[in-house]
Short mmCIF file of C-alpha atoms and ligand atoms in Angstrom, two decimals:
data_model
loop_
_atom_site.label_atom_id
_atom_site.label_comp_id
_atom_site.label_asym_id
_atom_site.label_seq_id
_atom_site.Cartn_x
_atom_site.Cartn_y
_atom_site.Cartn_z
CA ASN A 1 -26.65 -206.13 -6.52
CA LYS A 2 -25.18 -208.64 -4.07
CA GLY A 3 -22.33 -206.35 -2.97
CA LYS A 4 -19.81 -208.29 -0.94
CA TYR A 5 -22.09 -211.34 -0.64
CA GLU A 6 -22.16 -214.49 -2.73
CA HIS A 7 -25.91 -214.97 -2.67
CA TYR A 8 -28.99 -212.81 -2.20
CA MET A 9 -30.19 -215.00 0.65
CA GLN A 10 -26.90 -214.40 2.49
CA LYS A 11 -27.10 -210.65 1.82
CA GLU A 12 -30.71 -210.50 2.97
CA ILE A 13 -29.96 -212.40 6.19
CA HIS A 14 -27.08 -210.05 7.02
CA GLU A 15 -29.01 -206.90 6.16
CA GLN A 16 -31.67 -207.52 8.80
CA PRO A 17 -30.36 -204.90 11.27
CA GLU A 18 -30.92 -202.31 8.52
CA SER A 19 -34.20 -203.71 7.14
CA LEU A 20 -35.68 -203.77 10.66
CA THR A 21 -34.58 -200.19 11.21
CA THR A 22 -36.36 -199.15 8.01
CA THR A 23 -39.49 -201.08 9.00
CA MET A 24 -39.69 -199.12 12.28
CA ARG A 25 -38.61 -195.73 10.91
CA GLY A 26 -41.07 -192.97 11.80
CA ARG A 27 -43.42 -195.44 13.47
CA LEU A 28 -42.12 -195.55 17.07
CA ILE A 29 -42.53 -192.68 19.49
CA ARG A 30 -39.95 -192.64 22.27
CA GLY A 31 -42.15 -190.78 24.70
CA GLY A 32 -40.96 -188.19 27.18
CA SER A 33 -41.91 -186.35 30.34
CA CYS A 34 -45.55 -185.86 29.40
CA LYS A 35 -45.94 -188.15 26.41
CA ALA A 36 -46.28 -191.93 26.59
CA LYS A 37 -44.23 -194.24 24.43
CA SER A 38 -46.36 -195.27 21.48
CA VAL A 39 -46.61 -196.50 17.93
CA LEU A 40 -47.90 -194.71 14.87
CA LEU A 41 -49.00 -196.74 11.88
CA GLY A 42 -50.13 -194.17 9.32
CA GLY A 43 -52.07 -196.70 7.26
CA LEU A 44 -54.19 -197.86 10.22
CA LYS A 45 -54.82 -194.81 12.33
CA ASP A 46 -58.31 -194.18 10.91
CA HIS A 47 -59.28 -197.85 11.29
CA LEU A 48 -58.07 -198.72 14.80
CA LYS A 49 -61.49 -198.06 16.37
CA THR A 50 -63.14 -200.50 13.98
CA ILE A 51 -60.44 -203.11 14.59
CA ARG A 52 -60.82 -202.77 18.38
CA ARG A 53 -64.57 -203.34 18.03
CA SER A 54 -64.18 -206.47 15.91
CA ARG A 55 -65.22 -209.83 17.34
CA ARG A 56 -62.19 -211.67 16.01
CA ILE A 57 -58.93 -211.04 14.20
CA VAL A 58 -58.12 -213.64 11.53
CA PHE A 59 -54.59 -213.87 10.14
CA ILE A 60 -54.43 -215.23 6.60
CA GLY A 61 -51.26 -216.07 4.64
CA CYS A 62 -49.07 -218.82 3.16
CA GLY A 63 -45.62 -220.22 3.96
CA THR A 64 -43.27 -217.85 5.73
CA SER A 65 -45.87 -215.09 5.91
CA TYR A 66 -48.22 -217.44 7.79
CA ASN A 67 -45.37 -218.32 10.16
CA ALA A 68 -44.71 -214.63 10.84
CA ALA A 69 -48.35 -214.15 11.79
CA LEU A 70 -48.17 -217.21 14.06
CA ALA A 71 -45.16 -215.64 15.82
CA ALA A 72 -47.13 -212.44 16.45
CA ARG A 73 -50.36 -214.12 17.51
CA PRO A 74 -49.62 -214.36 21.26
CA ILE A 75 -48.75 -210.69 21.68
CA LEU A 76 -51.76 -209.62 19.61
CA GLU A 77 -54.04 -211.74 21.82
CA GLU A 78 -52.43 -210.34 24.96
CA LEU A 79 -52.56 -206.66 24.02
CA SER A 80 -55.87 -206.59 22.14
CA GLY A 81 -57.91 -209.03 24.24
CA ILE A 82 -59.57 -210.06 20.96
CA PRO A 83 -59.58 -213.74 19.87
CA VAL A 84 -56.99 -214.25 17.13
CA THR A 85 -57.30 -217.18 14.73
CA MET A 86 -54.97 -218.41 12.00
CA GLU A 87 -55.79 -219.46 8.45
CA ILE A 88 -53.58 -220.83 5.70
CA ALA A 89 -55.12 -219.14 2.66
CA SER A 90 -55.63 -222.29 0.57
CA ASP A 91 -57.20 -224.14 3.49
CA LEU A 92 -59.64 -221.31 4.21
CA LEU A 93 -60.70 -221.48 0.56
CA ASP A 94 -60.90 -225.29 0.51
CA ARG A 95 -63.24 -225.20 3.50
CA GLN A 96 -65.01 -221.99 2.56
CA GLY A 97 -64.49 -221.29 6.27
CA PRO A 98 -66.69 -218.75 8.04
CA ILE A 99 -65.68 -215.08 7.77
CA TYR A 100 -68.06 -212.47 9.20
CA ARG A 101 -68.72 -208.74 8.93
CA GLU A 102 -67.55 -208.38 12.52
CA ASP A 103 -64.14 -209.89 11.68
CA THR A 104 -60.90 -208.11 10.97
CA ALA A 105 -59.05 -210.22 8.38
CA VAL A 106 -55.32 -209.52 8.18
CA PHE A 107 -53.59 -210.60 4.96
CA VAL A 108 -49.86 -211.13 5.30
CA SER A 109 -47.79 -211.36 2.11
CA GLN A 110 -44.28 -210.31 1.15
CA SER A 111 -45.01 -210.12 -2.57
CA GLY A 112 -48.62 -208.98 -2.22
CA GLU A 113 -49.37 -211.16 -5.26
CA THR A 114 -49.73 -214.72 -3.91
CA ALA A 115 -52.75 -216.24 -5.69
CA ASP A 116 -54.14 -218.14 -2.68
CA THR A 117 -53.88 -215.14 -0.38
CA LEU A 118 -55.38 -212.85 -3.01
CA GLN A 119 -58.33 -215.19 -3.53
CA ALA A 120 -58.86 -215.44 0.21
CA LEU A 121 -58.91 -211.62 0.24
CA GLU A 122 -61.66 -211.56 -2.40
CA TYR A 123 -63.59 -214.10 -0.34
CA ALA A 124 -63.24 -212.06 2.86
CA LEU A 125 -64.29 -208.87 1.03
CA GLU A 126 -67.43 -210.63 -0.25
CA ASN A 127 -68.20 -211.69 3.32
CA GLY A 128 -67.97 -208.11 4.55
CA ALA A 129 -64.90 -208.32 6.85
CA LEU A 130 -62.59 -205.36 7.40
CA CYS A 131 -59.54 -206.38 5.33
CA VAL A 132 -56.09 -205.25 6.42
CA GLY A 133 -52.92 -205.87 4.38
CA ILE A 134 -49.38 -206.36 5.64
CA THR A 135 -47.18 -206.42 2.58
CA ASN A 136 -43.71 -205.56 1.38
CA THR A 137 -44.73 -204.42 -2.09
CA VAL A 138 -46.28 -201.00 -2.63
CA GLY A 139 -48.88 -201.15 -5.40
CA SER A 140 -49.24 -204.94 -5.21
CA ALA A 141 -52.66 -206.54 -5.64
CA ILE A 142 -53.08 -207.19 -1.91
CA ALA A 143 -51.96 -203.67 -0.98
CA ARG A 144 -54.44 -202.21 -3.49
CA ASN A 145 -57.43 -204.37 -2.64
CA THR A 146 -57.32 -204.27 1.17
CA HIS A 147 -59.26 -201.51 2.99
CA CYS A 148 -56.12 -200.40 4.79
CA GLY A 149 -52.78 -201.80 5.87
CA VAL A 150 -49.12 -201.42 6.66
CA HIS A 151 -46.16 -201.69 4.30
CA ILE A 152 -43.33 -203.53 5.99
CA ASN A 153 -40.68 -201.52 4.10
CA ALA A 154 -38.05 -204.28 4.34
CA GLY A 155 -36.68 -203.43 0.89
CA CYS A 156 -36.77 -205.66 -2.18
CA GLU A 157 -36.31 -209.34 -1.33
CA ILE A 158 -34.75 -211.37 -4.15
CA GLY A 159 -33.79 -214.75 -2.64
CA VAL A 160 -36.72 -217.15 -3.04
CA ALA A 161 -36.40 -218.11 0.63
CA SER A 162 -37.93 -215.29 2.63
CA THR A 163 -35.67 -214.04 5.44
CA LYS A 164 -35.67 -210.29 6.08
CA ALA A 165 -39.35 -210.02 5.17
CA TYR A 166 -40.14 -212.55 7.92
CA THR A 167 -38.48 -210.56 10.68
CA SER A 168 -39.97 -207.28 9.43
CA GLN A 169 -43.44 -208.84 9.26
CA ILE A 170 -43.17 -209.93 12.90
CA VAL A 171 -42.10 -206.42 13.91
CA VAL A 172 -45.02 -204.85 12.01
CA MET A 173 -47.49 -207.23 13.65
CA ALA A 174 -46.00 -206.50 17.09
CA MET A 175 -46.50 -202.80 16.29
CA LEU A 176 -50.07 -203.61 15.21
CA ALA A 177 -50.66 -205.24 18.62
CA LEU A 178 -49.21 -202.15 20.35
CA ALA A 179 -51.42 -199.83 18.29
CA ILE A 180 -54.60 -201.82 18.98
CA GLY A 181 -53.80 -202.02 22.71
CA ASP A 182 -52.84 -198.34 22.90
CA ASP A 183 -55.99 -197.32 24.80
CA THR A 184 -55.50 -199.81 27.65
CA ILE A 185 -53.96 -198.29 30.77
CA SER A 186 -53.28 -201.61 32.49
CA SER A 187 -50.83 -202.76 29.81
CA GLN A 188 -48.94 -199.46 29.52
CA ALA A 189 -45.77 -200.70 31.26
CA ARG A 190 -45.72 -203.85 29.14
CA ARG A 191 -46.16 -201.81 25.97
CA GLY A 192 -43.37 -199.46 27.05
CA ALA A 193 -41.03 -202.42 27.56
CA ILE A 194 -41.86 -203.79 24.10
CA ILE A 195 -41.26 -200.40 22.49
CA ASP A 196 -37.87 -200.18 24.25
CA GLY A 197 -37.22 -203.71 22.98
CA LEU A 198 -38.04 -202.65 19.43
CA PHE A 199 -35.56 -199.76 19.63
CA ASP A 200 -32.87 -202.26 20.75
CA LEU A 201 -33.75 -204.95 18.25
CA PRO A 202 -31.43 -204.00 15.33
CA SER A 203 -28.36 -204.05 17.59
CA LYS A 204 -29.40 -207.41 19.06
CA VAL A 205 -29.82 -208.81 15.54
CA LYS A 206 -26.34 -207.55 14.72
CA GLU A 207 -25.10 -209.46 17.76
CA VAL A 208 -26.82 -212.72 16.83
CA LEU A 209 -25.43 -212.51 13.27
CA LYS A 210 -21.99 -213.05 14.82
CA LEU A 211 -22.99 -216.71 15.10
CA ASP A 212 -22.38 -217.05 11.34
CA GLN A 213 -19.20 -219.13 11.65
CA GLU A 214 -20.68 -221.24 14.42
CA MET A 215 -23.68 -222.05 12.21
CA LYS A 216 -21.34 -222.92 9.35
CA ASP A 217 -19.53 -225.37 11.64
CA LEU A 218 -22.86 -226.85 12.70
CA ALA A 219 -23.90 -227.16 9.03
CA LYS A 220 -20.70 -229.16 8.38
CA LEU A 221 -21.80 -231.63 11.05
CA LEU A 222 -25.28 -231.94 9.60
CA ILE A 223 -24.35 -231.98 5.90
CA ALA A 224 -25.17 -235.64 5.26
CA GLU A 225 -28.25 -235.96 7.50
CA GLN A 226 -31.60 -237.09 6.10
CA SER A 227 -33.70 -235.12 8.51
CA LEU A 228 -33.72 -232.39 11.17
CA LEU A 229 -36.44 -231.76 13.75
CA VAL A 230 -37.00 -228.36 15.38
CA PHE A 231 -38.91 -228.20 18.68
CA GLY A 232 -40.47 -224.96 19.90
CA ARG A 233 -43.49 -223.68 21.80
CA GLY A 234 -45.23 -220.45 22.80
CA TYR A 235 -43.71 -217.45 21.04
CA ASN A 236 -41.24 -219.78 19.35
CA TYR A 237 -43.55 -222.41 17.91
CA ALA A 238 -43.41 -220.24 14.78
CA THR A 239 -39.60 -220.24 14.96
CA ALA A 240 -39.64 -224.05 14.83
CA LEU A 241 -41.94 -224.08 11.79
CA GLU A 242 -40.03 -221.34 10.00
CA GLY A 243 -36.57 -222.80 10.76
CA ALA A 244 -37.74 -226.15 9.38
CA LEU A 245 -39.25 -224.48 6.30
CA LYS A 246 -35.92 -222.76 5.53
CA VAL A 247 -34.00 -226.03 5.87
CA LYS A 248 -36.35 -227.98 3.64
CA GLU A 249 -36.85 -225.38 0.92
CA VAL A 250 -33.22 -224.37 0.32
CA ALA A 251 -31.04 -227.15 1.79
CA LEU A 252 -33.43 -229.78 0.39
CA MET A 253 -33.30 -231.72 3.66
CA HIS A 254 -36.40 -233.09 5.31
CA SER A 255 -37.16 -230.94 8.32
CA GLU A 256 -40.17 -230.58 10.58
CA GLY A 257 -41.12 -227.96 13.11
CA ILE A 258 -42.76 -229.56 16.11
CA LEU A 259 -44.86 -228.01 18.84
CA ALA A 260 -43.00 -229.24 21.94
CA GLY A 261 -46.28 -229.67 23.83
CA GLU A 262 -47.24 -232.33 21.27
CA MET A 263 -44.03 -234.31 21.75
CA LYS A 264 -45.61 -237.16 23.68
CA HIS A 265 -48.50 -237.41 21.24
CA GLY A 266 -46.38 -238.91 18.46
CA PRO A 267 -43.05 -237.25 17.60
CA LEU A 268 -41.26 -238.81 20.59
CA ALA A 269 -41.34 -242.14 18.73
CA LEU A 270 -38.85 -240.71 16.21
CA VAL A 271 -36.20 -239.91 18.79
CA ASP A 272 -33.02 -242.02 18.78
CA GLU A 273 -29.26 -241.44 18.96
CA THR A 274 -28.97 -240.54 15.26
CA LEU A 275 -31.69 -237.98 14.44
CA PRO A 276 -30.53 -234.38 15.08
CA ILE A 277 -33.03 -232.22 16.99
CA VAL A 278 -32.92 -228.47 17.56
CA VAL A 279 -34.73 -227.43 20.76
CA ILE A 280 -35.54 -223.76 21.22
CA ALA A 281 -35.35 -223.02 24.95
CA THR A 282 -34.78 -219.29 25.33
CA ARG A 283 -36.09 -217.53 28.46
CA ASP A 284 -39.82 -216.88 28.59
CA ALA A 285 -42.81 -218.23 30.49
CA CYS A 286 -42.36 -221.65 28.81
CA PHE A 287 -38.71 -222.08 29.82
CA SER A 288 -39.17 -224.65 32.57
CA LYS A 289 -41.45 -226.73 30.33
CA GLN A 290 -38.74 -226.70 27.66
CA GLN A 291 -36.15 -227.76 30.26
CA SER A 292 -38.29 -230.79 30.96
CA VAL A 293 -38.63 -231.52 27.21
CA ILE A 294 -34.82 -231.44 26.95
CA GLN A 295 -34.54 -233.92 29.81
CA GLN A 296 -37.02 -236.28 28.22
CA LEU A 297 -35.31 -236.11 24.83
CA HIS A 298 -31.97 -236.65 26.50
CA ALA A 299 -33.33 -239.68 28.37
CA ARG A 300 -34.05 -241.20 24.93
CA LYS A 301 -30.50 -240.38 23.79
CA GLY A 302 -31.67 -237.59 21.43
CA ARG A 303 -28.90 -235.77 19.52
CA LEU A 304 -29.70 -232.32 20.82
CA ILE A 305 -28.79 -228.86 19.61
CA VAL A 306 -30.22 -226.44 22.17
CA MET A 307 -30.85 -222.76 21.47
CA CYS A 308 -30.81 -220.85 24.76
CA THR A 309 -30.41 -217.36 26.16
CA LYS A 310 -26.82 -216.15 26.65
CA GLY A 311 -25.52 -217.38 29.98
CA ASP A 312 -28.06 -220.22 30.23
CA ALA A 313 -25.93 -223.02 28.77
CA ALA A 314 -25.58 -224.73 32.14
CA SER A 315 -29.37 -224.68 32.75
CA VAL A 316 -30.20 -226.40 29.46
CA CYS A 317 -27.30 -228.78 29.14
CA VAL A 318 -28.13 -232.16 30.60
CA GLY A 319 -25.27 -234.60 30.71
CA GLY A 320 -23.05 -232.14 28.83
CA SER A 321 -23.64 -233.81 25.46
CA SER A 322 -25.78 -231.22 23.67
CA ARG A 323 -24.51 -228.58 21.31
CA ILE A 324 -25.52 -225.10 22.41
CA ILE A 325 -26.50 -222.01 20.41
CA GLU A 326 -26.51 -218.98 22.73
CA VAL A 327 -28.53 -215.96 21.62
CA PRO A 328 -29.05 -212.49 23.11
CA ARG A 329 -32.21 -211.95 25.15
CA VAL A 330 -34.92 -209.49 24.13
CA GLU A 331 -38.49 -208.87 25.31
CA ASP A 332 -40.22 -212.31 25.09
CA CYS A 333 -42.62 -211.43 22.26
CA LEU A 334 -39.72 -210.15 20.11
CA GLN A 335 -37.48 -213.16 20.77
CA PRO A 336 -38.67 -214.95 17.57
CA VAL A 337 -36.96 -212.20 15.55
CA ILE A 338 -33.64 -213.09 17.18
CA ASN A 339 -34.11 -216.86 17.30
CA ILE A 340 -34.82 -217.35 13.61
CA VAL A 341 -31.49 -215.77 12.57
CA PRO A 342 -29.19 -218.71 13.53
CA LEU A 343 -31.61 -221.08 11.76
CA GLN A 344 -31.57 -218.91 8.61
CA LEU A 345 -27.76 -219.01 8.73
CA LEU A 346 -27.80 -222.77 9.27
CA ALA A 347 -30.13 -223.33 6.28
CA TYR A 348 -27.94 -221.07 4.15
CA HIS A 349 -24.67 -222.82 4.99
CA LEU A 350 -26.23 -226.28 4.68
CA THR A 351 -27.38 -225.36 1.17
CA VAL A 352 -23.98 -224.08 0.06
CA LEU A 353 -22.17 -227.09 1.56
CA ARG A 354 -24.62 -229.53 -0.03
CA GLY A 355 -24.08 -227.78 -3.36
CA TYR A 356 -27.65 -226.67 -4.05
CA ASN A 357 -28.93 -223.46 -5.60
CA VAL A 358 -29.40 -220.99 -2.74
CA ASP A 359 -31.38 -218.22 -4.37
CA GLN A 360 -33.56 -220.35 -6.63
CA PRO A 361 -34.34 -223.71 -5.05
CA ARG A 362 -35.61 -226.29 -7.50
CA ASN A 363 -39.35 -226.28 -8.21
CA LEU A 364 -40.00 -223.01 -6.33
CA ALA A 365 -40.87 -219.49 -7.48
CA LYS A 366 -40.53 -216.25 -5.53
CA SER A 367 -44.09 -215.23 -6.08
CA VAL A 368 -46.67 -218.00 -6.37
CA THR A 369 -49.25 -216.45 -8.69
CA THR A 370 -50.99 -219.69 -9.63
CA GLN A 371 -53.07 -222.01 -7.45
C1 UD1 B 1 -46.79 -193.29 4.18
C2 UD1 B 1 -46.00 -193.33 2.87
C3 UD1 B 1 -44.53 -193.14 3.15
C4 UD1 B 1 -44.33 -191.82 3.91
C5 UD1 B 1 -45.20 -191.79 5.16
C6 UD1 B 1 -45.11 -190.41 5.78
C7 UD1 B 1 -46.56 -194.72 0.90
C8 UD1 B 1 -46.65 -196.08 0.30
N1 UD1 B 1 -46.19 -194.61 2.18
O1 UD1 B 1 -46.32 -194.37 5.01
O2 UD1 B 1 -43.80 -193.10 1.91
O3 UD1 B 1 -42.97 -191.70 4.30
O4 UD1 B 1 -46.56 -192.04 4.81
O5 UD1 B 1 -46.07 -190.21 6.73
O6 UD1 B 1 -46.81 -193.75 0.23
N2 UD1 B 1 -52.17 -200.00 2.64
C9 UD1 B 1 -53.18 -200.90 2.32
N3 UD1 B 1 -52.87 -202.23 2.27
C10 UD1 B 1 -51.62 -202.71 2.49
C11 UD1 B 1 -50.60 -201.80 2.83
C12 UD1 B 1 -50.90 -200.47 2.90
O7 UD1 B 1 -54.33 -200.51 2.09
O8 UD1 B 1 -51.42 -203.92 2.40
C13 UD1 B 1 -52.49 -198.55 2.67
C14 UD1 B 1 -52.47 -197.93 4.04
O9 UD1 B 1 -53.71 -198.03 4.72
C15 UD1 B 1 -52.09 -196.51 3.72
C16 UD1 B 1 -51.20 -196.62 2.49
O10 UD1 B 1 -51.47 -197.88 1.94
O11 UD1 B 1 -53.25 -195.78 3.36
C17 UD1 B 1 -49.73 -196.49 2.84
O12 UD1 B 1 -49.36 -197.44 3.83
P1 UD1 B 1 -47.95 -197.30 4.61
O13 UD1 B 1 -46.88 -197.13 3.60
O14 UD1 B 1 -47.81 -198.41 5.56
O15 UD1 B 1 -48.24 -195.93 5.38
P2 UD1 B 1 -47.23 -194.98 6.17
O16 UD1 B 1 -46.33 -195.76 7.04
O17 UD1 B 1 -48.08 -193.92 6.77
C1 F6R B 2 -40.62 -219.40 2.08
C2 F6R B 2 -41.35 -218.66 1.05
C3 F6R B 2 -42.78 -218.97 0.79
C4 F6R B 2 -43.60 -217.68 0.84
C5 F6R B 2 -45.04 -217.93 0.45
C6 F6R B 2 -45.89 -216.68 0.61
O1 F6R B 2 -39.34 -218.90 2.22
O2 F6R B 2 -40.80 -217.75 0.46
O3 F6R B 2 -43.27 -219.90 1.73
O4 F6R B 2 -43.51 -217.15 2.14
O5 F6R B 2 -45.08 -218.36 -0.91
O6 F6R B 2 -45.42 -215.63 -0.18
P1 F6R B 2 -45.86 -214.15 0.07
O7 F6R B 2 -45.37 -213.74 1.41
O8 F6R B 2 -45.21 -213.36 -1.04
O9 F6R B 2 -47.36 -214.15 -0.01
#
């Protein structure tokens, strides 16, 4: 049931304040005079000791689910102190890459039925790793076959393009990082700030959804473009990849997410006065580096659309020619949840304006059960 919305993708984008609330329900502890703020993931509580002892955490997934894991990687590394590596499921299988008994392998999948991810799970089980699932579908193959896991509880997702599952997956993996790091005194203040940030997140998502009309106006400007680049780094490298994935899969426009640190190693050659480029430059430890990227793109007459923190327009706008998308600020590691929303809206409006099928893009299926 689409309710007041025209498409499931639109409904699922706008329902993110509620889906995130459901994802966190019963899992965050506010703390009090004698109790610290903390996280409770029922499905993992008996396995946290084993996870903390593992030599490596390996994230495994495909498409949007892989991007969600990439968004959570920095906070997991920070709070766990364990090396975290990333694997696209098909590539792990193609290489028969090393997976060890001392590894924790985390399988991320909305449907819980993706063939590549499921096969990678069988492979990791054979190699003796502890296998953890992060899925949206209770009773799915991945939920059943992992040793333990967390349901993201985002509610049924119908649009082929994954939107609300992405933001809920990031939140679950941030909670996973909090749970693993729970025994470390030195990071207690940081963890408290993230938990406060999680409590605030649904209202901040509501705020960023108000950019709907602005994104529709931007889509009108971009309707006839051949290509769109999205530059990000740090916490928001994943936002660049995921924003570009949304644009290509539903709006059928070529789009590429680019790690801003790689700009000079190739992508800079593409920059001219015609190609539109989104630069994500919200406040975090990488902000000044992104300011310098903006200057360099501007020097080559790049057609820039800059996403920045509310109130920062003047600090990211060189020469006054860029378009600005201002978003609310949240704790740095949660910022990808906010920053993807305008790009989801942009992909949605571009698709409608270009006259393509929003909920069932050509050639794609919701659940990819063949290899
Ligand atoms: C569980 C209940 C929830 C109830 C809550 C109350 C289910 C599905 N969930 O939620 O209805 O409100 O207790 O305390 O009954 N699992 C995997 N792999 C996965 C995902 C999950 O093995 O990919 C396992 C978990 O380890 C756990 C079980 O499935 O044993 C349920 O996981 P989850 O729903 O996340 O647990 P709770 O949040 O505790
Ligand atoms: C993108 C999209 C796909 C899926 C991918 C993995 O919007 O929907 O890239 O994310 O096929 O699917 P799951 O998460 O079900 O394993």
